[in-house]
Coordinates of C-alpha atoms in Angstrom, one line a residue:
Chain A
X1 CA -52.5 22.2 87.3
X2 CA -49.0 22.0 85.5
X3 CA -48.1 24.7 84.0
X4 CA -46.2 24.6 80.5
X5 CA -42.7 26.3 81.3
X6 CA -41.4 26.0 77.2
X7 CA -37.3 26.5 77.4
X8 CA -36.3 28.2 74.3
X9 CA -32.4 28.0 73.2
X10 CA -30.8 30.7 70.9
X11 CA -34.7 32.4 71.9
X12 CA -32.6 36.0 71.7
X13 CA -31.9 34.6 67.3
X14 CA -33.9 36.2 64.6
X15 CA -36.9 32.2 64.9
X16 CA -36.5 32.5 68.3
X17 CA -37.5 35.9 69.2
X18 CA -40.8 35.0 67.0
X19 CA -41.1 32.2 69.2
X20 CA -41.1 33.7 72.4
X21 CA -43.2 35.8 71.4
X22 CA -46.3 33.8 69.5
X23 CA -45.5 31.1 72.8
X24 CA -45.9 34.1 75.6
X25 CA -49.4 34.2 73.5
X26 CA -50.3 31.0 74.1
X27 CA -50.8 32.0 78.4
X28 CA -47.3 29.6 78.6
X29 CA -43.6 30.6 80.6
X30 CA -41.3 30.9 78.2
X31 CA -37.2 30.6 79.6
X32 CA -35.6 32.7 76.1
X33 CA -31.5 31.7 76.6
X34 CA -28.7 32.9 74.4
X35 CA -25.4 33.4 74.0
X36 CA -26.0 36.5 72.0
X37 CA -23.3 35.7 69.3
X38 CA -25.1 36.3 66.6
X39 CA -29.3 36.7 68.3
X40 CA -29.4 39.9 70.3
X41 CA -31.7 41.2 73.6
X42 CA -33.8 43.7 71.4
X43 CA -35.1 41.6 69.7
X44 CA -36.7 39.7 73.1
X45 CA -36.6 43.5 75.2
X46 CA -40.0 44.0 75.1
X47 CA -41.2 40.9 75.9
X48 CA -38.6 41.7 79.1
X49 CA -42.2 43.2 81.4
X50 CA -44.6 39.7 80.6
X51 CA -44.3 38.3 83.7
X52 CA -44.2 35.3 81.9
X53 CA -40.4 35.6 80.3
X54 CA -37.5 35.3 81.1
X55 CA -34.1 35.8 79.8
X56 CA -30.5 34.7 81.0
X57 CA -27.2 35.5 78.6
X58 CA -25.6 31.5 78.7
X59 CA -23.9 30.0 76.2
X60 CA -26.6 26.1 75.3
X61 CA -23.5 24.2 74.9
X62 CA -22.3 24.6 77.8
X63 CA -24.5 22.2 80.6
X64 CA -22.0 23.3 83.5
X65 CA -23.5 26.6 83.7
X66 CA -27.3 25.9 82.0
X67 CA -27.1 23.6 85.0
X68 CA -26.2 26.8 87.9
X69 CA -28.8 29.1 86.1
X70 CA -32.0 28.2 85.0
X71 CA -32.4 26.6 89.1
X72 CA -36.1 26.6 89.8
X73 CA -36.5 29.7 92.2
X74 CA -35.0 31.8 88.9
X75 CA -37.8 30.1 86.1
X76 CA -41.4 30.8 86.0
X77 CA -42.5 26.9 86.5
X78 CA -40.0 23.9 85.6
X79 CA -39.4 23.6 82.3
X80 CA -42.2 21.2 80.3
X81 CA -40.0 21.5 77.1
X82 CA -37.6 22.6 75.0
X83 CA -37.3 24.3 71.8
X84 CA -33.1 23.9 70.7
X85 CA -32.9 26.6 68.5
X86 CA -29.0 28.1 69.0
X87 CA -27.2 27.2 66.1
X88 CA -24.9 29.1 64.4
X89 CA -26.5 30.4 61.0
X90 CA -23.3 31.6 59.3
X91 CA -22.7 27.8 57.2
X92 CA -19.5 30.0 55.2
X93 CA -17.9 31.0 58.6
X94 CA -18.8 27.3 59.9
X95 CA -16.7 25.5 56.3
X96 CA -13.3 28.0 56.7
X97 CA -13.7 26.5 60.2
X98 CA -15.7 23.3 61.4
X99 CA -14.8 24.3 65.0
X100 CA -18.2 26.8 64.4
X101 CA -20.7 24.0 64.1
X102 CA -19.3 21.8 66.2
X103 CA -19.2 24.2 69.0
X104 CA -21.7 25.9 68.3
X105 CA -24.5 22.8 65.9
X106 CA -23.4 20.4 67.8
X107 CA -22.3 21.2 71.3
X108 CA -25.8 23.0 71.9
X109 CA -27.2 20.4 71.0
X110 CA -25.3 18.0 73.0
X111 CA -25.8 19.8 76.5
X112 CA -28.9 20.2 76.3
X113 CA -29.6 16.0 76.2
X114 CA -27.4 16.2 79.4
X115 CA -29.6 19.2 80.8
X116 CA -32.6 17.7 80.4
X117 CA -31.5 14.4 80.8
X118 CA -31.1 15.7 84.4
X119 CA -33.4 17.9 84.6
X120 CA -36.2 15.3 83.9
X121 CA -37.6 17.5 81.2
X122 CA -38.8 15.1 78.9
X123 CA -39.9 16.7 75.3
X124 CA -37.3 18.5 73.1
X125 CA -37.9 20.2 69.7
X126 CA -35.4 20.6 67.2
X127 CA -34.6 22.9 64.1
X128 CA -33.4 21.0 62.1
X129 CA -32.3 21.8 57.9
X130 CA -32.7 20.4 54.2
X131 CA -28.9 21.0 55.1
X132 CA -29.0 16.9 56.1
X133 CA -29.8 15.9 53.2
X134 CA -26.9 17.1 51.3
X135 CA -26.8 17.6 47.2
X136 CA -30.0 15.4 46.3
X137 CA -30.7 17.1 42.8
X138 CA -33.9 17.2 40.9
X139 CA -34.3 14.0 43.6
X140 CA -36.9 14.7 45.0
X141 CA -36.2 14.7 49.1
X142 CA -38.4 13.7 51.5
X143 CA -38.6 12.9 54.7
X144 CA -37.4 9.3 54.9
X145 CA -34.9 9.1 51.9
X146 CA -30.9 8.2 51.9
X147 CA -28.1 8.3 51.7
X148 CA -27.7 10.4 53.7
X149 CA -25.1 13.4 52.6
X150 CA -24.1 16.5 54.0
X151 CA -21.8 18.6 51.8
X152 CA -21.0 21.4 54.9
X153 CA -19.8 21.0 58.3
X154 CA -24.1 23.1 59.2
X155 CA -25.2 20.0 57.5
X156 CA -23.1 16.9 58.9
X157 CA -24.0 19.0 62.9
X158 CA -27.7 19.6 61.7
X159 CA -27.3 15.5 60.8
X160 CA -24.9 14.9 64.8
X161 CA -27.9 16.9 66.6
X162 CA -30.9 14.3 65.0
X163 CA -28.5 11.4 66.1
X164 CA -28.5 12.1 69.1
X165 CA -31.2 13.6 69.9
X166 CA -33.2 10.0 68.6
X167 CA -30.9 8.5 70.7
X168 CA -31.9 10.1 73.0
X169 CA -35.6 8.5 72.6
X170 CA -34.5 5.2 73.1
X171 CA -33.0 5.9 76.7
X172 CA -35.0 8.6 78.5
X173 CA -37.0 11.7 76.7
X174 CA -40.6 10.7 75.8
X175 CA -41.3 12.5 73.2
X176 CA -38.9 14.6 70.0
X177 CA -40.3 17.0 67.5
X178 CA -37.3 17.2 64.3
X179 CA -38.6 20.2 62.3
X180 CA -36.4 20.5 59.1
X181 CA -36.4 24.0 57.9
X182 CA -35.9 25.5 54.3
X183 CA -34.6 28.4 53.9
X184 CA -36.1 31.0 56.6
X185 CA -36.9 34.2 56.0
X186 CA -38.9 37.8 57.6
X187 CA -37.4 39.6 60.2
X188 CA -35.6 40.7 62.3
X189 CA -33.0 39.4 60.3
X190 CA -29.2 38.7 60.7
X191 CA -28.2 37.7 58.1
X192 CA -29.1 35.3 54.4
X193 CA -29.4 36.8 51.1
X194 CA -31.3 39.0 51.4
X195 CA -30.7 41.0 54.3
X196 CA -26.7 40.5 52.2
X197 CA -27.9 42.4 48.8
X198 CA -30.4 44.1 51.1
X199 CA -27.1 46.1 52.0
X200 CA -25.6 46.9 49.3
X201 CA -28.4 47.6 47.4
X202 CA -28.7 50.3 50.1
X203 CA -25.0 51.0 50.1
X204 CA -24.7 51.6 46.2
X205 CA -28.0 52.4 44.4
X206 CA -26.0 52.2 41.1
X207 CA -26.4 48.5 41.3
X208 CA -24.8 45.5 43.4
X209 CA -23.5 41.6 43.3
X210 CA -24.1 38.7 43.5
X211 CA -22.3 35.0 44.6
X212 CA -22.6 32.7 40.8
X213 CA -24.7 33.2 38.2
X214 CA -28.1 33.7 39.7
X215 CA -29.7 30.5 38.9
X216 CA -29.7 28.9 42.3
X217 CA -32.5 28.5 42.8
X218 CA -33.8 27.7 46.7
X219 CA -37.7 26.7 49.3
X220 CA -37.8 29.6 51.0
X221 CA -40.5 30.1 53.8
X222 CA -41.6 33.0 55.6
X223 CA -41.2 32.4 59.4
X224 CA -44.8 32.8 60.2
X225 CA -45.2 29.5 58.6
X226 CA -42.6 28.0 59.9
X227 CA -43.3 29.7 63.2
X228 CA -47.4 27.9 62.7
X229 CA -45.9 25.1 61.3
X230 CA -44.5 23.9 63.9
X231 CA -47.2 24.3 66.8
X232 CA -49.3 22.6 64.5
X233 CA -46.8 20.3 64.6
X234 CA -46.6 19.9 68.5
X235 CA -50.6 20.0 68.8
X236 CA -51.0 17.0 66.1
X237 CA -48.7 14.7 65.5
X238 CA -49.4 11.9 68.1
X239 CA -45.9 9.6 67.5
X240 CA -41.6 9.7 69.3
X241 CA -40.1 10.9 67.2
X242 CA -41.4 12.8 64.8
X243 CA -39.7 14.6 61.2
X244 CA -41.4 17.0 59.3
X245 CA -39.3 18.7 56.2
X246 CA -41.5 22.0 56.8
X247 CA -41.4 24.5 53.5
X248 CA -44.0 26.4 50.8
X249 CA -44.6 23.6 48.7
X250 CA -43.9 25.3 45.5
X251 CA -40.2 24.7 43.4
X252 CA -38.5 28.3 44.9
X253 CA -37.6 31.1 43.3
X254 CA -33.5 31.9 41.9
X255 CA -31.3 34.5 42.7
X256 CA -32.4 36.3 40.1
X257 CA -35.6 36.5 41.5
X258 CA -34.0 36.8 44.6
X259 CA -31.9 40.0 43.6
X260 CA -34.8 41.3 41.6
X261 CA -37.3 41.8 44.3
X262 CA -34.5 43.2 46.9
X263 CA -34.2 46.3 43.8
X264 CA -37.7 46.6 42.7
X265 CA -38.5 47.5 46.5
X266 CA -34.9 49.6 47.0
X267 CA -33.9 50.8 43.8
X268 CA -35.4 49.9 40.8
X269 CA -32.7 51.5 38.4
X270 CA -29.5 49.4 39.8
X271 CA -27.9 47.5 37.7
X272 CA -27.0 43.4 38.9
X273 CA -23.4 42.2 38.0
X274 CA -23.5 38.7 38.1
X275 CA -20.7 35.6 39.1
X276 CA -20.4 33.4 38.1
X277 CA -21.4 28.7 38.7
X278 CA -24.0 28.2 40.6
X279 CA -22.8 27.9 43.8
X280 CA -22.6 30.6 46.4
X281 CA -20.2 28.4 48.3
X282 CA -18.3 25.4 49.4
X283 CA -21.4 23.3 51.2
X284 CA -24.3 25.4 49.5
X285 CA -26.8 23.1 47.9
X286 CA -27.2 24.6 44.6
X287 CA -30.7 23.4 44.1
X288 CA -32.8 21.5 45.5
X289 CA -36.4 19.9 45.4
X290 CA -38.3 19.6 49.0
X291 CA -41.3 17.1 49.4
X292 CA -43.6 17.9 52.5
X293 CA -46.1 16.1 51.6
X294 CA -46.3 13.6 55.3
X295 CA -46.7 17.8 56.7
X296 CA -49.9 18.1 53.7
X297 CA -50.5 14.5 56.0
X298 CA -50.4 16.4 58.8
X299 CA -52.9 18.6 57.9
X300 CA -51.1 22.0 57.1
X301 CA -50.5 24.1 53.9
X302 CA -48.1 27.3 54.8
X303 CA -50.2 30.4 53.6
X304 CA -47.2 31.8 51.5
X305 CA -45.1 30.2 48.8
X306 CA -41.7 30.8 48.0
X307 CA -42.5 33.9 45.8
X308 CA -44.5 35.7 48.6
X309 CA -42.3 35.0 51.7
X310 CA -39.6 36.3 49.3
X311 CA -41.2 39.4 49.1
X312 CA -42.6 40.3 52.1
X313 CA -39.3 39.8 54.1
X314 CA -37.6 42.2 51.2
X315 CA -40.7 44.7 52.8
X316 CA -40.2 43.3 55.8
X317 CA -36.0 44.1 55.9
X318 CA -35.2 46.3 53.6
X319 CA -38.0 48.5 56.6
X320 CA -35.3 46.7 59.1
X321 CA -32.2 48.4 57.1
X322 CA -34.2 52.4 56.5
X323 CA -35.6 53.1 59.7
X324 CA -32.1 52.5 61.8
Chain B
X1 CA 8.6 7.6 43.7
X2 CA 6.0 8.7 47.5
X3 CA 6.3 6.1 49.7
X4 CA 2.8 5.5 51.8
X5 CA 2.3 5.6 55.0
X6 CA -0.9 5.0 57.3
X7 CA -1.3 6.3 60.0
X8 CA -4.0 4.4 62.0
X9 CA -5.8 5.9 65.4
X10 CA -7.0 3.0 68.1
X11 CA -4.0 1.2 66.2
X12 CA -3.8 -1.2 68.9
X13 CA -7.3 -2.7 69.6
X14 CA -8.4 -5.5 68.2
X15 CA -8.9 -3.9 64.9
X16 CA -6.4 -1.5 64.2
X17 CA -3.8 -3.6 65.4
X18 CA -4.6 -6.3 62.8
X19 CA -4.2 -3.8 59.9
X20 CA -1.1 -2.5 61.7
X21 CA 0.1 -6.0 60.0
X22 CA -1.5 -6.3 57.0
X23 CA 0.1 -3.1 56.2
X24 CA 3.0 -4.1 57.3
X25 CA 3.3 -6.9 55.0
X26 CA 1.9 -4.8 52.4
X27 CA 5.7 -3.0 52.9
X28 CA 4.1 0.4 53.4
X29 CA 5.1 2.4 56.9
X30 CA 2.5 2.8 59.2
X31 CA 2.0 5.1 61.8
X32 CA 0.1 3.7 65.1
X33 CA -1.7 6.1 68.0
X34 CA -3.6 4.6 70.8
X35 CA -4.7 6.7 74.0
X36 CA -4.7 2.8 75.5
X37 CA -7.6 3.2 77.0
X38 CA -9.1 0.1 75.1
X39 CA -6.2 -0.4 73.3
X40 CA -3.3 -2.6 74.4
X41 CA 1.1 -2.1 73.5
X42 CA 1.0 -5.9 74.2
X43 CA -1.5 -6.4 70.5
X44 CA 1.1 -3.9 68.6
X45 CA 4.7 -5.0 70.7
X46 CA 5.7 -7.6 68.1
X47 CA 6.3 -4.5 65.7
X48 CA 8.0 -2.7 67.9
X49 CA 11.2 -2.9 65.8
X50 CA 9.7 -3.7 62.5
X51 CA 11.7 -0.8 61.0
X52 CA 8.6 0.7 58.9
X53 CA 6.6 1.0 62.1
X54 CA 5.9 3.7 64.9
X55 CA 3.8 3.6 67.6
X56 CA 2.5 6.9 70.1
X57 CA 0.4 6.8 72.9
X58 CA -2.2 9.6 71.8
X59 CA -5.3 10.7 72.4
X60 CA -6.8 10.7 68.7
X61 CA -9.3 13.3 69.3
X62 CA -5.9 15.2 70.8
X63 CA -5.1 17.7 68.3
X64 CA -3.2 20.2 69.9
X65 CA -1.0 16.3 70.8
X66 CA -1.7 15.1 66.6
X67 CA 0.1 18.2 66.3
X68 CA 3.0 18.0 68.0
X69 CA 3.5 14.8 68.3
X70 CA 3.1 14.0 64.0
X71 CA 5.8 15.9 63.4
X72 CA 8.6 14.8 60.1
X73 CA 11.1 13.5 61.7
X74 CA 9.5 11.3 64.0
X75 CA 7.1 9.8 61.0
X76 CA 8.9 7.3 58.1
X77 CA 7.9 9.5 55.8
X78 CA 4.6 12.0 55.4
X79 CA 1.2 10.4 56.1
X80 CA -0.6 9.5 53.1
X81 CA -3.8 7.9 54.0
X82 CA -5.6 8.1 58.0
X83 CA -6.8 4.9 58.8
X84 CA -9.6 6.0 61.6
X85 CA -10.3 3.6 63.8
X86 CA -10.2 4.7 67.1
X87 CA -13.6 4.1 68.9
X88 CA -15.4 3.9 72.1
X89 CA -16.1 0.0 71.6
X90 CA -18.3 -0.7 74.8
X91 CA -22.0 1.0 73.5
X92 CA -23.7 0.1 76.6
X93 CA -20.4 2.8 79.2
X94 CA -21.2 5.2 75.7
X95 CA -25.6 4.5 76.9
X96 CA -25.2 6.0 80.3
X97 CA -22.3 8.3 80.2
X98 CA -23.1 9.8 75.9
X99 CA -19.4 12.7 76.8
X100 CA -18.0 8.8 76.2
X101 CA -19.0 8.8 72.8
X102 CA -19.5 12.2 72.1
X103 CA -15.3 12.8 73.5
X104 CA -14.5 8.9 71.8
X105 CA -16.7 8.0 68.4
X106 CA -16.7 11.7 67.3
X107 CA -14.7 14.2 68.8
X108 CA -11.7 11.7 67.5
X109 CA -13.3 12.0 63.7
X110 CA -13.7 15.7 64.1
X111 CA -9.4 16.4 65.7
X112 CA -8.2 13.5 62.8
X113 CA -10.7 15.7 60.6
X114 CA -8.5 19.2 61.6
X115 CA -4.9 16.8 61.7
X116 CA -5.5 15.9 58.1
X117 CA -6.9 19.3 56.6
X118 CA -3.8 21.3 58.3
X119 CA -0.7 18.2 56.8
X120 CA -2.6 18.2 53.6
X121 CA -3.4 14.5 53.9
X122 CA -6.1 13.5 51.3
X123 CA -7.3 10.5 52.1
X124 CA -8.6 9.1 54.5
X125 CA -10.6 5.7 55.7
X126 CA -12.9 6.0 58.2
X127 CA -14.9 2.5 60.2
X128 CA -17.5 3.0 60.0
X129 CA -21.0 0.8 61.7
X130 CA -24.1 -0.1 61.0
X131 CA -25.5 1.1 63.9
X132 CA -25.9 4.1 62.3
X133 CA -29.0 3.0 60.7
X134 CA -31.0 2.3 64.2
X135 CA -33.5 -0.7 64.1
X136 CA -34.8 -1.5 60.6
X137 CA -35.7 -4.9 61.5
X138 CA -36.7 -6.8 58.4
X139 CA -36.3 -4.4 56.3
X140 CA -32.9 -6.0 54.7
X141 CA -30.4 -3.1 54.7
X142 CA -28.5 -0.8 52.1
X143 CA -26.5 1.6 51.6
X144 CA -29.0 4.1 50.8
X145 CA -31.5 3.7 52.9
X146 CA -33.0 6.1 54.9
X147 CA -34.3 7.6 57.5
X148 CA -31.2 6.5 59.4
X149 CA -32.4 7.3 63.3
X150 CA -30.0 5.2 65.5
X151 CA -30.6 3.7 68.5
X152 CA -27.3 4.3 70.5
X153 CA -24.9 7.1 71.2
X154 CA -22.6 5.0 70.1
X155 CA -24.9 4.8 66.2
X156 CA -25.7 9.1 66.6
X157 CA -21.4 10.1 67.0
X158 CA -20.8 7.3 64.4
X159 CA -23.1 9.6 61.8
X160 CA -22.1 12.2 62.7
X161 CA -18.7 10.7 61.8
X162 CA -19.1 10.1 58.6
X163 CA -21.7 13.6 58.5
X164 CA -18.0 15.4 59.5
X165 CA -15.7 13.7 56.8
X166 CA -18.3 14.0 53.8
X167 CA -18.5 17.5 54.6
X168 CA -14.7 17.6 54.6
X169 CA -14.9 15.3 50.7
X170 CA -17.7 18.0 49.9
X171 CA -14.3 20.9 51.2
X172 CA -10.3 20.0 51.2
X173 CA -10.2 15.8 51.5
X174 CA -9.4 13.5 47.8
X175 CA -11.1 10.2 48.8
X176 CA -12.6 8.8 51.9
X177 CA -13.9 5.0 52.4
X178 CA -16.6 4.3 54.3
X179 CA -16.5 1.1 55.8
X180 CA -20.0 0.0 57.9
X181 CA -18.9 -2.1 59.7
X182 CA -20.9 -5.6 62.3
X183 CA -19.9 -7.2 64.8
X184 CA -16.5 -8.1 64.2
X185 CA -14.8 -10.7 66.2
X186 CA -11.4 -12.7 66.0
X187 CA -8.6 -12.1 68.1
X188 CA -7.1 -10.0 70.6
X189 CA -10.6 -9.9 71.7
X190 CA -10.7 -7.7 74.0
X191 CA -14.7 -6.3 74.6
X192 CA -18.0 -7.9 72.8
X193 CA -20.4 -10.9 73.5
X194 CA -17.9 -13.3 73.3
X195 CA -15.4 -12.9 75.5
X196 CA -18.2 -12.1 78.4
X197 CA -18.9 -15.6 77.4
X198 CA -15.8 -17.1 77.0
X199 CA -15.5 -15.7 80.7
X200 CA -18.4 -16.7 82.4
X201 CA -17.5 -20.0 81.2
X202 CA -14.6 -20.2 82.0
X203 CA -14.9 -19.1 84.8
X204 CA -18.1 -21.1 86.2
X205 CA -18.3 -24.3 84.5
X206 CA -21.6 -25.3 85.8
X207 CA -23.6 -23.2 83.7
X208 CA -23.3 -19.3 83.2
X209 CA -26.1 -17.2 82.1
X210 CA -26.7 -15.0 78.5
X211 CA -28.2 -11.8 78.4
X212 CA -32.1 -11.6 76.9
X213 CA -34.1 -14.9 76.3
X214 CA -31.3 -15.4 73.1
X215 CA -33.5 -15.1 69.5
X216 CA -31.9 -11.6 68.9
X217 CA -29.6 -12.4 65.7
X218 CA -26.9 -11.0 64.8
X219 CA -24.1 -10.7 61.7
X220 CA -20.5 -11.4 62.6
X221 CA -17.7 -11.0 60.1
X222 CA -14.1 -12.7 60.7
X223 CA -11.7 -9.7 61.1
X224 CA -9.6 -11.4 58.8
X225 CA -12.6 -11.3 56.2
X226 CA -13.0 -7.1 57.1
X227 CA -9.3 -6.6 56.6
X228 CA -9.0 -8.0 53.0
X229 CA -12.8 -6.3 53.1
X230 CA -11.4 -3.4 53.7
X231 CA -7.9 -3.1 51.5
X232 CA -10.1 -5.1 48.3
X233 CA -12.4 -1.2 48.9
X234 CA -9.4 0.6 48.6
X235 CA -7.6 -1.3 46.0
X236 CA -10.9 -1.1 44.2
X237 CA -13.6 1.4 44.7
X238 CA -12.6 4.1 42.4
X239 CA -15.5 6.9 43.7
X240 CA -14.3 9.4 45.6
X241 CA -17.5 8.8 48.0
X242 CA -16.8 4.8 49.4
X243 CA -19.2 4.1 51.9
X244 CA -19.7 -0.3 51.5
X245 CA -21.5 -2.3 54.3
X246 CA -19.1 -4.9 55.5
X247 CA -21.0 -8.5 56.2
X248 CA -21.1 -11.1 55.5
X249 CA -23.6 -12.5 53.2
X250 CA -26.3 -14.5 55.9
X251 CA -29.1 -13.2 57.9
X252 CA -26.6 -13.6 60.8
X253 CA -26.7 -15.8 64.1
X254 CA -27.8 -16.1 66.7
X255 CA -27.3 -15.0 70.8
X256 CA -28.0 -19.3 71.5
X257 CA -26.7 -20.3 69.0
X258 CA -24.3 -18.0 69.7
X259 CA -23.9 -19.2 73.8
X260 CA -23.9 -22.7 72.2
X261 CA -20.4 -22.5 70.7
X262 CA -18.6 -21.5 73.7
X263 CA -20.9 -24.0 75.8
X264 CA -19.5 -26.5 73.1
X265 CA -15.8 -25.2 72.5
X266 CA -15.4 -24.3 76.9
X267 CA -17.0 -27.1 78.6
X268 CA -19.9 -29.0 77.1
X269 CA -21.7 -29.9 80.2
X270 CA -22.3 -27.0 81.3
X271 CA -25.8 -25.0 81.5
X272 CA -27.1 -22.1 80.0
X273 CA -29.1 -19.7 81.3
X274 CA -30.9 -16.9 80.0
X275 CA -32.6 -13.3 81.0
X276 CA -35.6 -12.1 79.0
X277 CA -36.9 -9.0 75.9
X278 CA -34.3 -9.2 72.9
X279 CA -32.5 -6.6 73.9
X280 CA -29.3 -7.2 75.6
X281 CA -29.4 -3.3 76.4
X282 CA -30.9 0.3 75.8
X283 CA -29.3 1.1 71.8
X284 CA -29.2 -2.4 71.4
X285 CA -29.7 -3.7 67.3
X286 CA -32.1 -7.1 67.9
X287 CA -32.5 -7.8 65.0
X288 CA -30.9 -7.1 61.4
X289 CA -29.9 -7.8 57.6
X290 CA -27.3 -6.7 56.2
X291 CA -27.2 -6.2 52.5
X292 CA -23.7 -6.6 51.2
X293 CA -25.1 -6.4 47.0
X294 CA -22.8 -3.5 46.9
X295 CA -20.5 -5.5 48.2
X296 CA -20.8 -8.0 45.6
X297 CA -20.2 -6.2 42.9
X298 CA -17.1 -4.8 43.6
X299 CA -15.9 -8.3 43.5
X300 CA -14.8 -9.3 47.3
X301 CA -16.5 -12.1 48.8
X302 CA -16.0 -12.8 52.4
X303 CA -14.8 -16.5 53.2
X304 CA -16.8 -17.5 55.8
X305 CA -20.3 -17.0 57.0
X306 CA -22.1 -15.5 60.6
X307 CA -22.1 -18.8 62.1
X308 CA -18.3 -20.0 61.4
X309 CA -16.5 -16.9 61.6
X310 CA -17.7 -16.5 65.4
X311 CA -17.0 -20.9 65.7
X312 CA -13.3 -19.6 64.3
X313 CA -13.1 -16.8 67.6
X314 CA -15.1 -18.7 70.0
X315 CA -11.2 -21.3 69.2
X316 CA -9.0 -18.0 69.6
X317 CA -10.3 -16.1 72.6
X318 CA -10.3 -19.6 74.0
X319 CA -7.2 -20.3 73.7
X320 CA -6.5 -16.3 74.2
X321 CA -8.2 -16.6 77.6
X322 CA -6.5 -19.9 78.4
X323 CA -2.8 -19.1 77.3
X324 CA -2.6 -16.7 80.2

């Protein structure tokens, strides 16, 4: 019997490290790699003694390093599928320096595909993003929508990755699952609006500032639901190239509601100071409506809406930040 | 009065070298760069004495080289717009080695944008491709179509380039024109089906082979019409991000018709031997219908249909190949 062995790039990141746990729970072999640029070894330290787990500090954009480190003697078995989760997750940093998204968001994809072609790994599952669509304002965003006009380098390099994967399916891969993530929240949190606001609020109990006027509205998904959705697509989609928006089915919640949730959980007496405009930074999509009919059609429903996901994550992140 | 100075990447290539001539005819300054990997210095040699023209052998993917070579003292004036025509034009080569399209088709775009940001060049015009759409079979392809699923690395890296340009418009460019080329024919020919068939037919007057069964049908545009269309869009489009399919308005012609045109012009007694299948190579789109309503709406009509463009190009290419 061929054993299932997963390679997770970005395996020590927020979502990657949660995925490690879920795949180990399934009894499969798991190889996590991470350059520990944004991920942290401590996020996967609890699995280090697990017989089916391996971790390597390794840059996924370095195909020579992948080739020399991921040798059969070091793995729990031949890799049968790749979960490509490594990427720059700091969108403003990528706007200031496009080289960051080039290297961490796209060249990782390019190198991983090269490694898979050489090693004969047939399946990739890819953490894409709603950012590939650009700013559609109130138009509901479904998977077949065009034109695709990403407004951040991050979105551009996720779109580039999708294109390169699609071409690889034509040439040598057996299957690719493309997961277009919304904003994902949960722990271990490393970046994002909730942890930023929680830290501000904890640092200064009198009050805290919010980028923009607070009307910016987005869809949020809790990491638990995201993992369930990806594993559901893995088990139930049947195509060679499967593209899915993943999100809760609502219209999202505003920055104001998030700030209030943070305040209420942390310090109900805090003031919230709003800025101007409804874009947090260049390349940020202020509001979008995400259609998840394809995922519902496949039979999956997330357990939490945006507001519930954010409230759960606020609670988890406050505990993370205050237990240090 | 500010002078218009164009920088053309791939300026010694087939289309780039024709563009040099057209822009010089307009009285503007023209700086052509080319790594002479597929382009040839002889294609622009006739302009070398022109006071408004400069040529540099330079790789467009090397931002340090761009920065050090394209200094004010070497230019006819500050660059006011970039025509980014450099790319790998050999699609099968890019399928065999994805590194070719990464470097020549995408990293050129990435580096040029970096150079433009540093130098404050506000406008880019980009040679994109119908290959970004993937295989839509009989669905008419318009500019807003989705999903975008390129099936070649070439198409993927053209899509990546579009995305990166779109993000740059959000961040710092004033304007980008995206020209989605069909198959373009004319001289100086360096690659493509017509020159391949002409050479085969000249080498072996008895008969020549054709990849595939000859039913593959594509839209062709003559380079003269392409240049007219790009200059028309430059003059008449008013958006900050202008995307146009450029093509003749017909459904294209088949490989069989091209082979017959080559035979008739070269050696009417030649046999034509067809292969099997209607895909010439992995990543080739066998047939597509290209909508050009947006370009027509702007007021432009190409002067030749696909069949006329191919016949003209066959005549030009036979003369090119027999005058050597």
